[in-house]
Amino acid sequence: MHMRVAIVYNEPSPSRYDTSGETKAVLGVLDAVAAVQRALLELGYDIIRLPLTPSLEQARVKLRSLDVNLVFNLFEGFCGYPETEALVPEALSELGIPFTGCPGTVLDSALDKVRVKVILQAAGIPTPDFQLLNPQTLHLFQLDYPCIVKPRGEDASHGINETSVVDNPARLAKQVQLVADSYGGGALVEEFIDGREFNATVLGNSQAIVLPVSEIV
């Protein structure tokens, strides 16, 4: 009997990311789904695809209906609502269905860039000096320019583009206001470090396996 694997992902839908010019990033999940499906079929697994669309309760009903051995989790949250990213692993944990990727608690923590920086600092891992600012607290700014301004709670690089690096008070104020208007909440302002960017993928539970490091270019 072949193992049945469900590929669970968020169905791209209109969201506030459309007006931010980030539609391409949202649609990227479909490329990932296709690539994972090809690989799993080549390995002999039976595959079903399960796209999820808002609402939360409908998503939970679909997950409860699954009759599979494993879920390959590519769900990144409903479009425009990254805080829902933990929905799938939390539901699957309750149902006792094995799944790939991080548990919901880790996804929740990773979504908060300020929380991640505090965790890194506590572990002794260097990270640029930062402040959490909004348009009303700009007068408290005390970092050294240049700085990079990011939404505090968006997934990956949403809200980060060529205007995110600022080198004077006027540009800082404009970018913090843009983050507040577009994404809500505070803006994470960090001292900017010019350099290369890498991804390091770690697999495993009790014993970790680090895959080859890839560079974002």
Short mmCIF file of C-alpha atoms in Angstrom, two decimals:
data_model
loop_
_atom_site.label_atom_id
_atom_site.label_comp_id
_atom_site.label_asym_id
_atom_site.label_seq_id
_atom_site.Cartn_x
_atom_site.Cartn_y
_atom_site.Cartn_z
CA MET A 1 0.00 0.00 0.00
CA HIS A 2 1.40 3.37 -1.03
CA MET A 3 1.67 6.15 1.47
CA ARG A 4 -0.86 8.92 0.91
CA VAL A 5 0.50 12.44 1.25
CA ALA A 6 -1.58 15.61 1.23
CA ILE A 7 0.04 18.82 0.04
CA VAL A 8 -1.71 21.56 2.00
CA TYR A 9 -1.27 25.16 0.89
CA ASN A 10 -2.97 28.53 0.83
CA GLU A 11 -4.95 29.23 -2.33
CA PRO A 12 -3.75 32.63 -3.60
CA SER A 13 -6.56 35.17 -3.42
CA PRO A 14 -6.94 38.96 -3.64
CA SER A 15 -5.42 40.66 -0.61
CA ARG A 16 -3.65 43.79 0.57
CA TYR A 17 -0.46 42.35 -0.92
CA ASP A 18 -1.84 43.14 -4.40
CA THR A 19 -1.61 46.89 -3.82
CA SER A 20 1.91 46.49 -2.43
CA GLY A 21 3.20 44.92 -5.64
CA GLU A 22 3.82 41.60 -3.89
CA THR A 23 1.51 39.38 -5.95
CA LYS A 24 4.45 37.45 -7.44
CA ALA A 25 5.62 36.41 -3.98
CA VAL A 26 2.11 35.25 -3.07
CA LEU A 27 1.81 33.17 -6.26
CA GLY A 28 5.15 31.52 -5.53
CA VAL A 29 3.40 28.93 -3.37
CA LEU A 30 1.90 27.39 -6.53
CA ASP A 31 5.38 26.81 -7.96
CA ALA A 32 6.39 25.16 -4.68
CA VAL A 33 3.30 22.92 -4.74
CA ALA A 34 4.02 21.79 -8.29
CA ALA A 35 7.68 21.04 -7.51
CA VAL A 36 6.84 19.07 -4.35
CA GLN A 37 4.13 17.12 -6.16
CA ARG A 38 6.51 16.13 -8.96
CA ALA A 39 9.15 14.96 -6.51
CA LEU A 40 6.73 12.94 -4.38
CA LEU A 41 5.13 11.29 -7.42
CA GLU A 42 8.58 10.28 -8.67
CA LEU A 43 9.19 8.66 -5.27
CA GLY A 44 5.99 6.64 -5.60
CA TYR A 45 3.68 8.43 -3.15
CA ASP A 46 -0.04 8.88 -3.71
CA ILE A 47 -0.71 12.61 -3.69
CA ILE A 48 -3.70 14.80 -3.02
CA ARG A 49 -3.66 18.59 -3.13
CA LEU A 50 -5.64 20.51 -0.55
CA PRO A 51 -5.80 24.29 -1.11
CA LEU A 52 -7.20 26.28 1.80
CA THR A 53 -9.14 29.51 1.51
CA PRO A 54 -10.54 31.73 4.26
CA SER A 55 -12.47 30.90 6.62
CA LEU A 56 -10.79 29.30 9.61
CA GLU A 57 -13.66 26.91 10.32
CA GLN A 58 -13.87 25.67 6.73
CA ALA A 59 -10.13 25.07 6.77
CA ARG A 60 -10.43 23.04 9.97
CA VAL A 61 -13.27 20.97 8.45
CA LYS A 62 -11.12 20.18 5.40
CA LEU A 63 -8.17 19.17 7.57
CA ARG A 64 -10.36 16.93 9.74
CA SER A 65 -11.56 15.14 6.59
CA LEU A 66 -8.06 14.10 5.55
CA ASP A 67 -7.29 10.38 5.29
CA VAL A 68 -3.56 10.47 4.73
CA ASN A 69 -0.32 9.26 6.26
CA LEU A 70 1.39 12.65 6.13
CA VAL A 71 0.74 16.29 5.33
CA PHE A 72 3.39 18.20 3.40
CA ASN A 73 2.70 21.64 4.80
CA LEU A 74 3.15 24.57 2.42
CA PHE A 75 0.48 26.73 4.06
CA GLU A 76 1.77 30.28 4.60
CA GLY A 77 -1.40 31.75 6.06
CA PHE A 78 -4.43 33.14 4.29
CA CYS A 79 -3.39 35.88 1.86
CA GLY A 80 -2.95 39.12 3.74
CA TYR A 81 -3.24 37.41 7.14
CA PRO A 82 0.19 35.96 8.00
CA GLU A 83 -0.88 35.46 11.62
CA THR A 84 -2.95 32.47 10.39
CA GLU A 85 0.17 30.57 9.29
CA ALA A 86 0.13 28.42 12.44
CA LEU A 87 -3.43 27.24 11.77
CA VAL A 88 -2.44 24.10 9.86
CA PRO A 89 0.24 22.66 12.19
CA GLU A 90 -1.91 23.45 15.24
CA ALA A 91 -4.92 21.64 13.74
CA LEU A 92 -2.84 18.68 12.55
CA SER A 93 -1.21 18.33 15.97
CA GLU A 94 -4.67 18.13 17.56
CA LEU A 95 -5.73 15.52 14.99
CA GLY A 96 -2.57 13.46 15.40
CA ILE A 97 -1.65 13.70 11.71
CA PRO A 98 2.12 13.85 11.03
CA PHE A 99 3.25 16.88 9.05
CA THR A 100 6.39 18.47 7.70
CA GLY A 101 7.80 21.76 8.93
CA CYS A 102 7.70 23.63 12.21
CA PRO A 103 5.02 23.38 14.90
CA GLY A 104 2.61 26.25 15.32
CA THR A 105 4.41 27.71 18.33
CA VAL A 106 7.60 28.12 16.32
CA LEU A 107 5.80 29.68 13.36
CA ASP A 108 4.11 32.17 15.68
CA SER A 109 7.45 33.15 17.18
CA ALA A 110 9.23 33.39 13.82
CA LEU A 111 6.54 35.70 12.45
CA ASP A 112 7.41 38.34 15.06
CA LYS A 113 10.75 39.77 13.93
CA VAL A 114 11.27 41.65 17.20
CA ARG A 115 10.70 38.49 19.24
CA VAL A 116 13.18 36.61 17.04
CA LYS A 117 15.84 39.27 17.61
CA VAL A 118 15.32 39.11 21.37
CA ILE A 119 15.69 35.31 21.24
CA LEU A 120 18.89 35.64 19.19
CA GLN A 121 20.33 38.17 21.63
CA ALA A 122 19.51 35.92 24.59
CA ALA A 123 21.36 33.07 22.85
CA GLY A 124 24.44 35.24 22.31
CA ILE A 125 23.97 35.43 18.53
CA PRO A 126 24.94 38.83 17.09
CA THR A 127 22.11 40.79 15.50
CA PRO A 128 22.02 44.47 14.48
CA ASP A 129 20.87 47.05 17.01
CA PHE A 130 17.20 47.86 16.56
CA GLN A 131 14.19 49.78 17.76
CA LEU A 132 10.46 49.27 17.38
CA LEU A 133 9.01 52.56 16.17
CA ASN A 134 5.76 54.03 14.88
CA PRO A 135 4.99 57.53 13.55
CA GLN A 136 4.30 58.76 17.09
CA THR A 137 7.59 57.51 18.57
CA LEU A 138 10.04 58.63 15.87
CA HIS A 139 11.48 61.20 18.28
CA LEU A 140 12.93 58.28 20.29
CA PHE A 141 15.13 57.14 17.38
CA GLN A 142 18.74 56.66 18.50
CA LEU A 143 20.38 54.30 16.00
CA ASP A 144 23.14 55.02 13.49
CA TYR A 145 22.28 55.49 9.80
CA PRO A 146 21.85 53.79 7.43
CA CYS A 147 18.92 51.74 8.75
CA ILE A 148 16.48 49.27 7.26
CA VAL A 149 12.77 49.54 8.06
CA LYS A 150 10.59 46.41 8.08
CA PRO A 151 7.07 45.47 9.16
CA ARG A 152 7.29 43.76 12.52
CA GLY A 153 4.91 40.91 11.81
CA GLU A 154 4.94 40.03 8.10
CA ASP A 155 6.17 36.75 6.69
CA ALA A 156 9.54 36.59 4.91
CA SER A 157 10.32 39.79 2.98
CA HIS A 158 6.83 41.25 2.63
CA GLY A 159 7.07 44.99 3.07
CA ILE A 160 10.79 45.16 2.27
CA ASN A 161 12.01 46.74 -0.98
CA GLU A 162 14.54 49.22 -2.36
CA THR A 163 13.04 52.08 -0.31
CA SER A 164 13.39 50.21 2.98
CA VAL A 165 17.00 51.31 3.54
CA VAL A 166 17.03 54.89 4.82
CA ASP A 167 19.86 57.31 5.57
CA ASN A 168 18.22 60.41 7.01
CA PRO A 169 15.31 61.42 9.28
CA ALA A 170 12.96 62.36 6.42
CA ARG A 171 13.31 58.99 4.70
CA LEU A 172 13.02 57.21 8.03
CA ALA A 173 9.76 59.00 8.83
CA LYS A 174 8.36 58.29 5.37
CA GLN A 175 9.16 54.57 5.55
CA VAL A 176 7.86 54.11 9.10
CA GLN A 177 4.62 55.83 8.05
CA LEU A 178 4.39 53.57 4.99
CA VAL A 179 4.75 50.45 7.12
CA ALA A 180 2.12 51.72 9.55
CA ASP A 181 -0.33 52.54 6.76
CA SER A 182 0.23 49.37 4.73
CA TYR A 183 0.67 46.72 7.40
CA GLY A 184 -0.36 48.18 10.73
CA GLY A 185 1.59 47.82 13.95
CA GLY A 186 5.09 49.04 14.63
CA ALA A 187 8.05 49.12 12.28
CA LEU A 188 11.22 47.22 13.09
CA VAL A 189 14.11 49.63 12.46
CA GLU A 190 17.56 48.02 12.37
CA GLU A 191 21.03 49.35 11.70
CA PHE A 192 21.69 48.21 8.14
CA ILE A 193 24.37 45.64 7.37
CA ASP A 194 25.45 45.41 3.74
CA GLY A 195 26.27 41.86 2.77
CA ARG A 196 25.12 38.56 1.32
CA GLU A 197 21.99 36.67 2.35
CA PHE A 198 21.79 32.92 2.91
CA ASN A 199 19.20 30.27 3.69
CA ALA A 200 20.08 27.39 6.01
CA THR A 201 17.50 24.59 6.10
CA VAL A 202 17.48 22.28 9.12
CA LEU A 203 15.58 18.97 9.13
CA GLY A 204 14.79 16.63 11.97
CA ASN A 205 13.40 16.51 15.46
CA SER A 206 15.70 14.99 18.07
CA GLN A 207 18.61 14.83 15.60
CA ALA A 208 19.06 17.78 13.24
CA ILE A 209 20.34 17.54 9.68
CA VAL A 210 21.56 20.74 8.00
CA LEU A 211 21.06 20.82 4.24
CA PRO A 212 23.50 22.61 1.93
CA VAL A 213 23.36 26.36 2.42
CA SER A 214 21.80 28.38 -0.41
CA GLU A 215 22.35 32.04 -1.25
CA ILE A 216 19.61 34.53 -2.12
CA VAL A 217 20.77 36.60 -5.09
#
